Amino acid sequence: MRGNLLAIDDHMDRLYEGANSIGLQIGMDRAALVGEIHRTLRHNDMLDGVHIRLMITRGQKSTVNQDPRFVVGGPTIVIVAEYKQPRPETKKAGLRLMTSAIRCSTPDVFDLRLNSHSRLNFIQALIQAINMGADEALMLDDRGFVASCNSTNFFILRGRELWTSTGACCFNGITRRKVMQIWRGAGEVVREKDFTLAEVYAADEAFVTGTLGGITPVTQIDGRRIGNGTPGPVGAELAALYQDFTEKA
C-alpha cells in the first residue's frame, strides 16, 4: 500500500527457503532483491493497487535438459508488476467451486510449500472446474480430506470457528497465515484440522484467500448453497479486519 510491499519479509522467507531446498542460487541477497522490486515500481511510477509476481529460474542451459549441471551463467529473475484489483462483482456474489477428481500432492510426491512453477495438476483441476461452470476447483488430499483450491487457500466458518486444512497438502499461503493470525488475535477460534466435504456442505460460510484477492467469499460448492447462498456476516467481519491490516502495513 502507498509504496509499501505487503508482507515482504514473509515472501522473502518463503522464496529463499524454497530456493535453498532445491539448490537454486538466486545470486543476490534479500535486500538486493527487494531493491530490484522497488526499482521496477519506481521505473513504472507505481505506488498503489499493484500486483507483483516474482519468478526465478536457474537460467540458461547449454542443452535442453532437467539436469542443473547444464546451467550456464546466473539465474533468470523476472519481476512483473501490473495494476490489478479483485473484481467487485465476485466479492459481492461469491465464488462457485467444484470439487475436482484431481488431488493435491503430498510432501513425499511434491511439497507445495516450495511454491514452484510446477502446477500441472492444479491447472488440470481448474480446467475441470471451468468446464463444469465453476470459478475454481476445490481439491482434496490423498485421504479425501479437504486440502485447498487450485490457486487459493480454502476456509470454512462454522459459527464463529474458522476451519482450514492442516497445511500438509496445500500452498500454506502468506495471506492464509495472516488471516489465521488476525482471527486468533481478535480472540476467536481457528482450527487447522482434517475435515470432509460433508462438513463443508454444512458450513455457515466459506471463503478463499490469496495475495491478490485477500478474502473472497464462496457461496456455492458442487451446486450446493453454502449457508444462505450469499456472503456471510462473519466472513465480512474478518475481511474488514484483514483490510485494516493491509491499509496499516
C-alpha angles and dihedrals in degrees: 000000000000093000095321121121109231114235090343094159091055091049092049091048090055094044097050093042091052093046091049092051092058097036095249111157108212092194098224137059125253096264092052093048092049087049090057090053091052090047090054091051093047092048090055095038091238119160109154143010092035127144113205126199118191117194127181128185131177089257134231121353132206089232137011101269141122092234110109090208088077092064114122119196127349133323125287112242120193123187115188117186120181138163103254133157133179113263108258092212090059092051090049099047100030130226128290113222132193123201107240126220087222114089133219112253123252122233092255089061102033125343106225091199088077089073091214130174088245101101107133094134090054092050090051090050091050092050089053090052094047091049089054092051097256129129099227141357125256109212133202130211125244091277096049098258120133110268115164146308121267094264106003139049119256130225137175131199120217103185102315094327113112116214129190135157124281090257094241093117106024140078094262087217123204092236087052090055094046092050091053091048092050094049093047089047089056089058095256131132122259120185123194099195149129113276136166138232089255089062090046092053089052094049121120093221140357136194143166130228132214142152095259102034099036101196117359121181122237114212104170135036124181090347092306123119115239109222107327093339096259133091106283133231099244092052089048089052091052091045089054090052090050092048089052089052092052093048092053095044 
